[in-house]
Amino acid sequence: MSVEHVDSADDQPFYISAEKIYPQRVHGYFRRIKWALLVMTLGVYYLLPFVRWDRGPNAPDQAVLIDLPGRRAYFFFIEIWPQEVYYLTGLLVIAAMTLFLMNAIAGRIWCGYLCPQTVWTDLFLAVERFFEGDRHDRIELDKGPWTANKILRKTGKHLAWLVVAWWTGGAWVLYFGNAPTLVGQLAHGTASFAVYAWIGILTFTTYALAGHMREQVCLYMCPWPRIQAALTDEQALNVTYRQDRGEPRMSLKHSTKARAAGLPAGDCIDCHQCFAVCPTGVDIREGSQLGCIQCGLCIDACDTVMHKVGRPDGLIGYDNDINSARRVQGLVPVYHLVRPRTILYAAVIAIVGSVILYSLATRSFTGLDVIHDRNPILVQLSQGGVRNGYTIRILNKRPLERKFSLSVDGLPSGALLDAQGASTPAGGLPIVSVEPDKSLEARVTVTVPPPLHLPETTDITFRVVDIATGEKAVTRDFFKAPKPE
Ligand code: SF4
Ligand code: SF4
């Protein structure tokens, strides 16, 4: 039920209920692109968790996996540790720049073709059409009384929506565990509470956002239309109605008569097909609007009409403000897709992408972190020496068990490193084993025997070396000694 507060000054309501939109079925070039992208994106989303990727016996074989308990993310041949979260930062920068680049070239094509809200709404609309028919049938059905036929159609639609929404939530959780195992657990009702809770949340949000809220999400909830409006320029291509060709608009009958009489008549026959197919209820002939997601469906609708009435297509098309003005002046349109902002966005994408690729290609499979004890920061031994304590973490990023020798540089000869749980061959360095694809935390002490000729703080370097391959990792820290007298 809507609530309306009436402004006594000018009788304008503060709030008006959203009018339900009944987008009409449309065929054409942009509709086919949208279907292809819908199948591709949803296919990837639903099926990707089932793709396997062999990483050896000690690592999961799911190609894309976010292993929260194991604190790892796997993407085909890439394995990201928590310490490497900067890769995610790089990917976010690339994603943002790609969005900016798309916007600079063709406005909100992300919204019109790839945004999950658009893709799922398209799918839910297809389901709605299957059960309730096209625009006219749906309007009549909603207006009509609650007959058995209406109850059956509405029930079928909502059940089908819930199944799609449930599977959408179900697919999401498969990215966080072994997909076949989770499917088995779901089938037997033995999955964890968290799995059911997430599926429930995502089922509800998908059903509400794609089934009921649809264009309201784009109009009122999403920040991107406002951001992109600030980012765009007059060169960006947007779905545009060609005023110079379309006006003065009039019915086909009147335009035929007007042309026969030598009077001006635009190509627009005021058939409202462009408006009828619009998923956000925009009449593009009124100019560019916040509600337009640049999906191009009105282009398909209008081209179909133009073919039927024997006029050239393209009355609505992707164009920019500059060319709209040029056309009105009778000038030839010009396009500048390569301009400073598109070059800048492409350059940032290329640079960040190259840095990520280089970093991945040269990344080390061994890591070392060291934390110096704070309390006590040093221990003076009764024989005159000094001992410092540390906690070290050795990272083994390979899917096999490895042995590492531990050493420390920067201290006088005679300094001794001891590691908890290490074996120390006679005269050799302490050696620790680290399980495949795991990290090992160990307590380490470094002792400098007398006589002490050390400043209060000495810079030191810890080193771990894989005794089989020689692969190493180093990290700097410090050694504390008493203040020299
Ligand atoms: S579909 Fe084309 S001809 Fe029909 S109203 Fe829209 S712009 Fe005019
Ligand atoms: S006006 Fe045209 S391009 Fe814009 S949302 Fe509506 S159908 Fe899509």
XYZ file of N, CA and C and ligand atoms in Angstrom, residues 241 246 249 267-275 283-285 298-299 301-303 305-306 309 315-316, ligand 1:
83
model
N 18.000 8.983 -29.150
C 16.929 9.140 -30.155
C 17.346 10.279 -31.080
N 13.621 12.037 -36.273
C 12.337 11.570 -35.739
C 11.241 12.615 -35.699
N 7.201 14.061 -34.841
C 6.639 12.711 -34.791
C 5.130 12.762 -35.030
N 10.492 10.527 -38.879
C 10.384 9.068 -39.040
C 9.675 8.422 -37.856
N 9.631 9.093 -36.711
C 8.977 8.481 -35.547
C 7.466 8.471 -35.754
N 6.892 7.279 -35.706
C 5.436 7.184 -35.925
C 4.696 7.095 -34.584
N 5.386 7.437 -33.510
C 4.762 7.534 -32.185
C 4.066 6.234 -31.769
N 4.719 5.105 -32.079
C 4.085 3.805 -31.816
C 4.341 3.323 -30.380
N 5.265 3.966 -29.679
C 5.587 3.661 -28.275
C 6.218 2.286 -28.086
N 6.678 1.678 -29.175
C 7.316 0.365 -29.034
C 8.626 0.478 -28.250
N 9.348 1.569 -28.451
C 10.624 1.759 -27.734
C 10.365 1.832 -26.228
N 9.274 2.459 -25.864
C 8.909 2.597 -24.455
C 8.406 1.255 -23.900
N 11.191 6.550 -21.686
C 10.892 6.936 -23.070
C 12.125 7.685 -23.564
N 12.945 7.003 -24.337
C 14.245 7.553 -24.733
C 14.094 8.789 -25.610
N 12.916 8.992 -26.149
C 12.709 10.180 -27.001
C 12.745 11.466 -26.180
N 15.481 -0.743 -26.915
C 14.624 0.186 -27.668
C 15.152 0.345 -29.096
N 16.457 0.146 -29.294
C 17.014 0.208 -30.660
C 16.418 -0.928 -31.487
N 13.633 -2.533 -30.918
C 12.189 -2.327 -31.124
C 11.955 -1.323 -32.244
N 12.706 -0.233 -32.224
C 12.492 0.821 -33.218
C 12.948 0.361 -34.606
N 14.073 -0.359 -34.659
C 14.528 -0.862 -35.968
C 13.473 -1.777 -36.581
N 10.283 -1.591 -36.140
C 9.215 -0.718 -36.641
C 9.643 -0.054 -37.939
N 10.882 0.437 -37.977
C 11.368 1.125 -39.178
C 11.346 0.194 -40.393
N 7.779 -0.101 -41.655
C 7.209 1.073 -42.340
C 8.100 1.553 -43.493
N 16.947 5.021 -36.106
C 16.303 6.218 -35.531
C 16.697 6.342 -34.053
N 16.836 5.185 -33.406
C 17.448 5.154 -32.074
C 18.742 4.360 -32.218
S 9.797 2.798 -31.580
Fe 10.701 4.293 -32.960
S 8.969 4.941 -34.183
Fe 8.081 3.961 -32.411
S 7.830 5.606 -30.931
Fe 9.815 4.758 -30.533
S 11.171 6.063 -31.722
Fe 9.148 6.402 -32.530
